[in-house]
Coordinates of C-alpha atoms in Angstrom, one line a residue:
X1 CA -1.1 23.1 -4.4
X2 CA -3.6 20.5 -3.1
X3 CA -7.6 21.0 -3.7
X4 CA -9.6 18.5 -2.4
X5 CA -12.8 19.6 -3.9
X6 CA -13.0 17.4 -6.9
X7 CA -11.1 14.5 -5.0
X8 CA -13.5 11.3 -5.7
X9 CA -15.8 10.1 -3.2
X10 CA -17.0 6.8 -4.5
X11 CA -15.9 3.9 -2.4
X12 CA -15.3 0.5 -4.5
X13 CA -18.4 -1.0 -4.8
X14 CA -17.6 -3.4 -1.7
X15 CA -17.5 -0.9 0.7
X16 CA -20.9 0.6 0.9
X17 CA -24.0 -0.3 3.4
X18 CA -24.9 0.1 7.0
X19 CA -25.2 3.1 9.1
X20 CA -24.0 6.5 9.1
X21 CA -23.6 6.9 13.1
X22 CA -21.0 3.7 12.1
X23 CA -18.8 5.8 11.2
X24 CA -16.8 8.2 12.3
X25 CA -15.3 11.6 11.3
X26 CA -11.5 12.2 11.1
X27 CA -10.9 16.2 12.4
X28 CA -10.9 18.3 15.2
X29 CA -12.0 21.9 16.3
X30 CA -7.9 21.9 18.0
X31 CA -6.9 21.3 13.8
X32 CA -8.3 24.6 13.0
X33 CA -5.5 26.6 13.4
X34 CA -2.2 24.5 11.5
X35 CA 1.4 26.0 10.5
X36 CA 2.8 26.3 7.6
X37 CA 5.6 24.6 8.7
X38 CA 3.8 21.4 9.4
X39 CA 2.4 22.2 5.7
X40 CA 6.2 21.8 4.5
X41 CA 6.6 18.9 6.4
X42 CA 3.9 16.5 5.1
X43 CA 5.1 17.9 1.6
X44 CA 2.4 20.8 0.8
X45 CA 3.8 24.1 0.6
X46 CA 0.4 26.0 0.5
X47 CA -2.6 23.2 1.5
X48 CA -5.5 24.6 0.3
X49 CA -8.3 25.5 2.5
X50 CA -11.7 23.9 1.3
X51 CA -14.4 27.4 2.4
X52 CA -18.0 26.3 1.8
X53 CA -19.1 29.7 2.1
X54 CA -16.9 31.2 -0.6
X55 CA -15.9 30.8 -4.3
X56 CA -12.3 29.9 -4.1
X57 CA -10.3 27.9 -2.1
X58 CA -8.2 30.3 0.9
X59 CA -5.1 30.0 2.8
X60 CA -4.9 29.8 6.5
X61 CA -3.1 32.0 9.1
X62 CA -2.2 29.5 11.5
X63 CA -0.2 28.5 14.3
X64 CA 0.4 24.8 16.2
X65 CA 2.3 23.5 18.8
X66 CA 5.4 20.9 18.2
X67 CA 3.1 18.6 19.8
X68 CA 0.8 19.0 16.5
X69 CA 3.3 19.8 14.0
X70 CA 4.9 16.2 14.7
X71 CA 1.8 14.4 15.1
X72 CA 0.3 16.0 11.1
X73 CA 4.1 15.4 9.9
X74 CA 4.0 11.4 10.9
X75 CA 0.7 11.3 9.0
X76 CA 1.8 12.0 5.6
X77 CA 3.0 8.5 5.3
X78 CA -1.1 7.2 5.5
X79 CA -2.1 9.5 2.7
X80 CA -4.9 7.6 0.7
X81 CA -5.1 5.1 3.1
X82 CA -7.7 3.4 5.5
X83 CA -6.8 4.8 8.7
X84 CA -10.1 3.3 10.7
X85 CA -7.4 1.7 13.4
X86 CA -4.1 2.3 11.7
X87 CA -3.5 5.6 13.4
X88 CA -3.1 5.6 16.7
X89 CA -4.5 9.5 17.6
X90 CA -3.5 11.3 20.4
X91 CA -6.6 12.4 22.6
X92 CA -6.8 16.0 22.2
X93 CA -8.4 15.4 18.7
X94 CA -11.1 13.3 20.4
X95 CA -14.5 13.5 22.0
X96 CA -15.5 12.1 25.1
X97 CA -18.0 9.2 23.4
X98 CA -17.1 5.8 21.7
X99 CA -18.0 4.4 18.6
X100 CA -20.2 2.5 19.9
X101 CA -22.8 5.6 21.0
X102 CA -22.2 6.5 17.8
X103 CA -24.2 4.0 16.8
X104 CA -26.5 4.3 19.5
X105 CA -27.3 7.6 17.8
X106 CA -30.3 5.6 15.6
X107 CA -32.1 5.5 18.4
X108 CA -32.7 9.2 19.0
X109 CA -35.9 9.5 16.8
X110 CA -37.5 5.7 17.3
X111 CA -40.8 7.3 17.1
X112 CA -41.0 7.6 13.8
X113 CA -40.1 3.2 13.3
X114 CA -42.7 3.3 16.2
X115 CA -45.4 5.3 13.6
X116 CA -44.2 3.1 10.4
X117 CA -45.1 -0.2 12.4
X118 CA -48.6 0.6 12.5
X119 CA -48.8 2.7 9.1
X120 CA -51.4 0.4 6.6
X121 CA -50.0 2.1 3.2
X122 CA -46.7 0.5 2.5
X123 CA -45.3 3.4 0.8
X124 CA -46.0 6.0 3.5
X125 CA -44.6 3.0 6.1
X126 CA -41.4 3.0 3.8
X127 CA -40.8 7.0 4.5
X128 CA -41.5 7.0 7.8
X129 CA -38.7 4.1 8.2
X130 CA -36.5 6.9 5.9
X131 CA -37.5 9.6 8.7
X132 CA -36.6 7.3 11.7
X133 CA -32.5 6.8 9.8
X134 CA -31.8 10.3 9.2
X135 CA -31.0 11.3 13.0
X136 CA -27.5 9.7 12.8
X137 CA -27.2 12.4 9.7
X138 CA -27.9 15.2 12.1
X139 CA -25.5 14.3 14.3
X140 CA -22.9 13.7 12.0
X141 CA -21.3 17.3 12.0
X142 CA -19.4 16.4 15.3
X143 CA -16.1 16.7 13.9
X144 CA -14.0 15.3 16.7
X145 CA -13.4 11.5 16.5
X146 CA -15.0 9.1 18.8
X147 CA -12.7 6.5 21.2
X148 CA -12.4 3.1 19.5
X149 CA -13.8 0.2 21.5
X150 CA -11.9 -1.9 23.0
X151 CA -12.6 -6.1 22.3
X152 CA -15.7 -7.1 24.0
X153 CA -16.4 -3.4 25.2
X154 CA -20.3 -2.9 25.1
X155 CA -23.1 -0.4 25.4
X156 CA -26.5 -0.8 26.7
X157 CA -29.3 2.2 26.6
X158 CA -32.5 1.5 27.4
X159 CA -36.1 3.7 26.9
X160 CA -38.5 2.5 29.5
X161 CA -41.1 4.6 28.5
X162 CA -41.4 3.1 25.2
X163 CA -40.1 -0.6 26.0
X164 CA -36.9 -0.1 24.2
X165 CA -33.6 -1.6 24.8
X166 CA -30.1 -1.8 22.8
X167 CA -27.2 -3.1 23.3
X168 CA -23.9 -2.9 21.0
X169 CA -20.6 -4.9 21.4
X170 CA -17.4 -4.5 20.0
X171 CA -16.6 -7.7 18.5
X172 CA -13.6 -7.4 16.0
X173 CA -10.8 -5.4 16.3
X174 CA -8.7 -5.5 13.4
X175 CA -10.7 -4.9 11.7
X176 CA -13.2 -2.5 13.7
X177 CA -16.3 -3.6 13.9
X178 CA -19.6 -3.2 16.3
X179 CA -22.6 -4.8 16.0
X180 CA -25.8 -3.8 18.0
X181 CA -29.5 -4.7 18.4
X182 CA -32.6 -3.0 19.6
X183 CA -36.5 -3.9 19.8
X184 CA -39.9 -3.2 21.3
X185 CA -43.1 -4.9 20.5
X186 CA -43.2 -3.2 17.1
X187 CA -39.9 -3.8 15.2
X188 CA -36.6 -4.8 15.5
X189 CA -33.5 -3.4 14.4
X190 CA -29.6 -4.9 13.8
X191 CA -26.7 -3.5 12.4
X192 CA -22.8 -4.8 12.0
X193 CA -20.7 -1.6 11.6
X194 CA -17.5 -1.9 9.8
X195 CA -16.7 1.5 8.7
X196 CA -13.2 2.3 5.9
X197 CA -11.8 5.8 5.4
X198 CA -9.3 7.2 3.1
X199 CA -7.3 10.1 4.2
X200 CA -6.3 12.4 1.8
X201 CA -4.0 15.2 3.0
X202 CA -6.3 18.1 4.5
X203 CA -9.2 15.3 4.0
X204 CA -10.9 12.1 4.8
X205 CA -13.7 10.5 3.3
X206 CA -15.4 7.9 5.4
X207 CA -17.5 5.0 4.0
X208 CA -20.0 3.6 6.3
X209 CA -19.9 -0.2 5.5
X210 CA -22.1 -1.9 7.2
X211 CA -25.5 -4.3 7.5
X212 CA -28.3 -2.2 8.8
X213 CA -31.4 -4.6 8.6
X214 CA -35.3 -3.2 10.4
X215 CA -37.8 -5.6 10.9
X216 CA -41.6 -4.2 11.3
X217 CA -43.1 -7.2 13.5
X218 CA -47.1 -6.7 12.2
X219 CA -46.0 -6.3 8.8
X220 CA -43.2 -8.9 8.4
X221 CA -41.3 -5.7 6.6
X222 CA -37.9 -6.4 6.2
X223 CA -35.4 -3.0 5.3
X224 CA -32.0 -3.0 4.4
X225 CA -30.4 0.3 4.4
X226 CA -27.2 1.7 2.1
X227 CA -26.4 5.6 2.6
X228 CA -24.0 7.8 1.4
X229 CA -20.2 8.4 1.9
X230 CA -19.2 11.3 4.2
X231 CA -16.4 13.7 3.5
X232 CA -14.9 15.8 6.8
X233 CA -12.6 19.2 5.0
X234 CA -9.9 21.1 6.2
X235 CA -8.8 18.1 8.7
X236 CA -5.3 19.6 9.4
X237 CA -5.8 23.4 8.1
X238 CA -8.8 25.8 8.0
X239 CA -12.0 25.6 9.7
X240 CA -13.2 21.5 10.0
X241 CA -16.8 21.1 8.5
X242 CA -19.0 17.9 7.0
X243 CA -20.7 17.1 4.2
X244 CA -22.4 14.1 3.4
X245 CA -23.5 13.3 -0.4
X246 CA -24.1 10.6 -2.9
X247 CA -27.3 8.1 -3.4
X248 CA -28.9 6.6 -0.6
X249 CA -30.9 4.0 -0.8
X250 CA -33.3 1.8 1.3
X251 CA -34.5 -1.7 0.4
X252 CA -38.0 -3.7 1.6
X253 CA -35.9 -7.0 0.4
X254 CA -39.5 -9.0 0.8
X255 CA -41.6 -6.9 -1.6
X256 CA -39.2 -5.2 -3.4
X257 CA -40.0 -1.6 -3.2
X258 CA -37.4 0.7 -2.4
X259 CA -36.0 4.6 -1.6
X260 CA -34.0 6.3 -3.4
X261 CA -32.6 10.0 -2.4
X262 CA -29.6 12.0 -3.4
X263 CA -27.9 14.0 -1.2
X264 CA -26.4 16.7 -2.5
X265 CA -22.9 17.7 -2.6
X266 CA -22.3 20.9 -1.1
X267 CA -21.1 23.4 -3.7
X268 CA -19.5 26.9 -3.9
X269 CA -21.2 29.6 -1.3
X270 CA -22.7 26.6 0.0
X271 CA -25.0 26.0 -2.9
X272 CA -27.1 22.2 -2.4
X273 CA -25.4 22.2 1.1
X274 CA -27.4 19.4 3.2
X275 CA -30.2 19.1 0.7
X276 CA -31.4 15.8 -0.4
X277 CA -34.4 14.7 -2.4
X278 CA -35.6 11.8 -4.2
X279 CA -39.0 8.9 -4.0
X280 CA -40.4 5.6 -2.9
X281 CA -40.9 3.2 -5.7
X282 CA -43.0 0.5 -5.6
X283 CA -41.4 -3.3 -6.7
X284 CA -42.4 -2.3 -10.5
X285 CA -40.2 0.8 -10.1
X286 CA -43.1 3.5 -10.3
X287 CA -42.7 6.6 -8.2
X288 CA -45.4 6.8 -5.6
X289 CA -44.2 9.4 -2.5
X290 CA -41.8 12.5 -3.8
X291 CA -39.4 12.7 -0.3
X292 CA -37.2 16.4 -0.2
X293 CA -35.9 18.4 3.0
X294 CA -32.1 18.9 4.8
X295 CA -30.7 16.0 6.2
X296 CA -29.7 18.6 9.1
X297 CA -33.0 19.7 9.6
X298 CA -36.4 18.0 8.6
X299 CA -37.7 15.7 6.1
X300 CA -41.2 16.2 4.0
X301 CA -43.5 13.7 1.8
X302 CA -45.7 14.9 -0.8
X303 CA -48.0 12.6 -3.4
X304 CA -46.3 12.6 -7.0
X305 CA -47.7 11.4 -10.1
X306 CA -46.1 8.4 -12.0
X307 CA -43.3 10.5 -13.5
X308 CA -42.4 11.4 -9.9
X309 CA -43.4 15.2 -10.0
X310 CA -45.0 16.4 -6.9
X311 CA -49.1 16.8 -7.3
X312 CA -49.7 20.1 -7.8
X313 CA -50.9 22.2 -4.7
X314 CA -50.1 19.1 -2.5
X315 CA -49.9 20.1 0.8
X316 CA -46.2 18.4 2.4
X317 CA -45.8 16.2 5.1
X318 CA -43.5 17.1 7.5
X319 CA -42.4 12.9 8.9
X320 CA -39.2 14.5 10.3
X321 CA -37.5 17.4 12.5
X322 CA -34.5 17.3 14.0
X323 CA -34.7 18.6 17.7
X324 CA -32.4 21.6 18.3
X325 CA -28.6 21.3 19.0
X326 CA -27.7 22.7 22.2
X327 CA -25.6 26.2 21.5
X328 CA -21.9 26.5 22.2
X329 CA -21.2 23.1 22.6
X330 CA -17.4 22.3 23.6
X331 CA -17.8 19.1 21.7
X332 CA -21.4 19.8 19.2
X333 CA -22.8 17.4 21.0
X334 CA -27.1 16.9 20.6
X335 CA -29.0 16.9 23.3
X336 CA -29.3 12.9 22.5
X337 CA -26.0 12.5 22.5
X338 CA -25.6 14.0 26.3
X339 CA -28.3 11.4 27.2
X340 CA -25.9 8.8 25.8
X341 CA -23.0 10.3 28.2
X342 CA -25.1 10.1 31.3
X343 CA -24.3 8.2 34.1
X344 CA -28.0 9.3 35.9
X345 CA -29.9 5.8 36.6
X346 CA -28.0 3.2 34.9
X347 CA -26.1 0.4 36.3
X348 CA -25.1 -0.7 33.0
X349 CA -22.7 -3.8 32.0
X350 CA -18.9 -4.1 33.8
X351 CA -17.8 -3.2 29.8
X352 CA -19.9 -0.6 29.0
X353 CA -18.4 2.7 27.5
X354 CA -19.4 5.2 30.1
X355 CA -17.0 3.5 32.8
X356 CA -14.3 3.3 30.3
X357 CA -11.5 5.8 32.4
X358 CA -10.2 7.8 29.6
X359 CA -13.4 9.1 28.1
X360 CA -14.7 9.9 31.4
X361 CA -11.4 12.1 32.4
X362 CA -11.9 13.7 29.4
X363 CA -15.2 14.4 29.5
X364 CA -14.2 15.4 33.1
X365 CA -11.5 18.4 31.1
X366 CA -8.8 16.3 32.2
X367 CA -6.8 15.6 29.0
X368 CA -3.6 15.0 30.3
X369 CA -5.0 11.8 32.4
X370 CA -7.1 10.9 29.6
X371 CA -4.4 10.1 27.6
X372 CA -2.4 8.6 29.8
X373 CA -5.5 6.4 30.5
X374 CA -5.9 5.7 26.9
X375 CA -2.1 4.7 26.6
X376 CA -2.5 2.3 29.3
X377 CA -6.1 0.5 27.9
X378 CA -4.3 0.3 24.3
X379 CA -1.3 -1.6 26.1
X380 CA -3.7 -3.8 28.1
X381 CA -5.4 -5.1 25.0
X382 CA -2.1 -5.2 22.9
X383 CA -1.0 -7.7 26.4
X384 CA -4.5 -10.1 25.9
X385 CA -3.5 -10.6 22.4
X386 CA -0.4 -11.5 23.1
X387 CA -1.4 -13.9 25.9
X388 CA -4.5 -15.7 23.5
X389 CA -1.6 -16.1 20.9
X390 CA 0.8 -17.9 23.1
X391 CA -1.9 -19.9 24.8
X392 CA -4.1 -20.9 21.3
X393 CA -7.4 -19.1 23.0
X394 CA -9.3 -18.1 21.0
X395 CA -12.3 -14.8 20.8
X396 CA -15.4 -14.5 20.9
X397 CA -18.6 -12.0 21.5
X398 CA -20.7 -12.6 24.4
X399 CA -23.9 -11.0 23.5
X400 CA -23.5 -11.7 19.4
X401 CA -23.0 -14.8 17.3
X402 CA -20.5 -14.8 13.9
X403 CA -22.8 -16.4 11.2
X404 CA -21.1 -18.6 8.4
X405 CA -19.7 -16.9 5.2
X406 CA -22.3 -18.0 3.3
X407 CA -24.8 -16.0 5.1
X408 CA -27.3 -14.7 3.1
X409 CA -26.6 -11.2 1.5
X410 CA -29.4 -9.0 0.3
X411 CA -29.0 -6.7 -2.5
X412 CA -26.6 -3.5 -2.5
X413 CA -25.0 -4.9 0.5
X414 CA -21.4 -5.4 1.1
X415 CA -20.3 -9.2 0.6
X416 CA -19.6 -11.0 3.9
X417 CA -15.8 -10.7 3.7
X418 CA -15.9 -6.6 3.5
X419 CA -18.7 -7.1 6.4
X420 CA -18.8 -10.3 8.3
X421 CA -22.5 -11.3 9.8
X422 CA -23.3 -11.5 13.8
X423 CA -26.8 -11.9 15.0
X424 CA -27.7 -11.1 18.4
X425 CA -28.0 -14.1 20.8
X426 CA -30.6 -13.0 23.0
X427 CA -28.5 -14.1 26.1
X428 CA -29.0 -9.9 26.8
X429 CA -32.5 -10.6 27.3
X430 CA -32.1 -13.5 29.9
X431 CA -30.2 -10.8 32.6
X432 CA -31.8 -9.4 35.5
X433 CA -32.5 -6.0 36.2
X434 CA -30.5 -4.4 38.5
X435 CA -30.8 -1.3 40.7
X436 CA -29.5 2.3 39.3
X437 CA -26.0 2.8 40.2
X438 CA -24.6 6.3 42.1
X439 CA -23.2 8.3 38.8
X440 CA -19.9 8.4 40.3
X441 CA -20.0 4.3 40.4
X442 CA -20.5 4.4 37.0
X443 CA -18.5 7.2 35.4
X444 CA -15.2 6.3 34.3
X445 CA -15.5 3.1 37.2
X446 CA -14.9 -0.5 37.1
X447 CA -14.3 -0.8 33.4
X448 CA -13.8 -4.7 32.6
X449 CA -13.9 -5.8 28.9
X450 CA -11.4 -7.6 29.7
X451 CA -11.2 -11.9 28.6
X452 CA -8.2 -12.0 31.1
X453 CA -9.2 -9.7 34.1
X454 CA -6.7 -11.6 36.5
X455 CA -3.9 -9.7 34.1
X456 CA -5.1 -6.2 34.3
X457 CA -5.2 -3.4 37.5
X458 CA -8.3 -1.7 37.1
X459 CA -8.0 1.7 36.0
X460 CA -10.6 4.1 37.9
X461 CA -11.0 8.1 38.3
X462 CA -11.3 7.1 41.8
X463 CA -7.7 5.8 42.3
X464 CA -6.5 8.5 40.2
X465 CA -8.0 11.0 42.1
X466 CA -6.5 9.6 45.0
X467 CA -2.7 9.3 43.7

């Protein structure tokens, strides 16, 4: 039999950093239900069945079309393996977002960065900078994958209310990575997402790798951030669920102080499930804030004493709530997330995700033309590669610059060959606004990521609507 609860969750020590809503989680509500037959095909006679909630591990009822059946039986040849871009997933196992609003996800709760820019104590600063990551965490229990972007495919979101704009571009892909930028008077914030998983049968564990660096402007504060591993269960049989555990860990690389939490691992009858707990140390290593909550719910701050126990009768600080999820939620999505999805007054770039065909029909219901849309993107960037090989062009971002592979790396970062460096150019910032676009114009409309456009047909909802 096969029991992944003791499987280990420690990447090598090259594949840690960046940001959780970099990564993305392998499973699917429509892998809930999974024969036995398909169990017998991959090699398991009885896969386990990981249950949070009990003491032992069960054993599915289950039934699954051939469709699925072949799909889980071609997998067992990627057991233990990075499977980021190697497995090419069929669309019913996928959510109407890209990775690249995954990693637009940071930008749900930019209040709290807003409150640590103009925070005097620089330990109180550093929590509130703990409470501003943890909203990719809350969102991370979406267990249906995200599209992967295609080469030069972007995504812009803007907060006019507080002078925010980001943008994120796609610019690797083999292997996947996105980087993205964001500001407002008060900070700026960068990451370079280059997630790895491992699947593992009726498992995967992902491991964000990344470079997540937060400026504070009036401070001159620079953070760099490494969280823990994430671990989606019962992929192909039983009920899908998340947990993310390990030590996370955020850096002030100019003073030295630094965060340290655990989050721990969820054990039987969902004992330690989504707590996490730990301090803010200042650059000698002495505990000065005691940090505890539910990294899918809230986040407190209490004074401690210079062993790192809470004062006594010390009233907590509540720096972070997460807003509530919406109920019955085809895909889980957050309310944030939804705002991500809409096509309501944006005109956004020609590459942008939410004109990309195949997520649109899908977010639409329409999964048969989704995948057939998806088929034919995949073949259109498979047919650029092929043309920049024969031709000697070469690639290269638009909106972000590679930096040299002696870049500097701050500590507990991944080295520049598990995480190559781009900085944003700032050519975004030179572009003038345009007028709001009708939704239609933008949903699943005029997607063009393309380096060789005069190659391509465009493929719009419009035209298939009209076949």
């Amino acid at each position: 039999m096969v029991d992944d609860t003791n499987t280990a969750n420690n990447a090598p020590e090259a594949e840690q950093g960046g940001l959780l809503s970099s990564a993305w989680n392998m499973g699917a509500a429509a892998w809930n239900y999974a024969s036995q037959t398909v169990s017998s095909f991959m090699g398991y006679e009885e896969l386990n069945v990981i249950d949070p909630t009990t003491g032992k591990p069960v054993k599915a009822e289950t039934d699954m079309s051939d469709q699925r059946q072949k799909a889980f039986t071609d997998y067992k040849k990627y057991l233990g393996k990075d499977i980021t871009s190697l497995v090419i997933l069929p669309v019913w196992i996928m959510q109407p977002f890209t990775m690249l609003q995954n990693m637009a996800e940071i930008m749900e709760y930019t209040d709290c960065l807003d409150t640590a820019a103009v925070t005097e104590d620089p330990y109180k600063r550093m929590a509130h900078v703990v409470a501003y990551t943890m909203g990719p965490f809350a969102a991370v229990e979406r267990a249906w994958k995200p599209f992967n972007p295609i080469l030069g495919e972007t995504f812009e979101f803007e907060k006019s209310d507080k002078g925010i704009k980001y943008l994120a571009e796609q610019v690797s892909h083999h292997p996947p990575i996105g980087a993205s930028h964001a500001e407002n008077d008060l900070w700026e914030y960068d990451l370079v997402s280059a997630p790895k998983t491992k699947f593992l049968g009726n498992s995967v564990e992902v491991y964000p790798i990344g470079r997540t660096r937060i400026k504070l402007k009036g401070t001159g504060d620079v953070y760099t951030l490494i969280p823990p591993p994430t671990k989606a269960h019962n992929v192909i049989i039983g009920s899908t669920w998340i947990d993310t555990h390990g030590e996370y860990k955020l850096i002030n690389v100019v003073t030295g102080a630094k965060v340290i939490l655990t989050f721990t691992e969820c054990g039987w009858f969902s004992a330690g499930r989504y707590e996490i707990s730990g301090h803010v140390y200042d650059p000698e290593g002495v505990p000065k804030l005691y940090l505890e909550g539910k990294w899918n719910s809230h986040l407190d701050c209490m004074p401690c004493d210079d062993e790192g126990n809470p004062i006594p009768d010390a009233e907590p600080e509540r720096l972070w709530t997460c807003e509530p999820k919406p109920e019955k939620d085809p895909y889980q999505f957050t309310k944030f997330a939804h705002i991500l999805n809409s096509c309501e007054g944006v005109n956004p770039l020609p590459s942008d995700s939410r004109r990309r065909p195949d997520r649109a029909l899908l977010e639409l219901g329409r999964s048969g033309e989704a995948a057939v849309a998806k088929h034919a993107l995949e073949e259109m960037q498979r047919a650029e590669k092929k043309r920049r090989e024969a031709e000697g062009d070469g690639w290269k971002p638009r909106w972000f610059t590679p930096l040299p592979a002696d870049a500097q790396v701050h500590e507990h970062e991944p080295d520049n060959e598990a995480c190559p460096q781009f900085e944003f150019n700032g050519e975004y910032r030179k572009l003038s606004a345009k007028e709001a676009a009708k939704p239609d114009d933008v949903q699943g409309e005029g997607f063009d990521p393309w380096q060789y456009a005069d190659m391509h047909e465009t493929i719009t909802i419009k035209k298939v609507e009209a076949q």
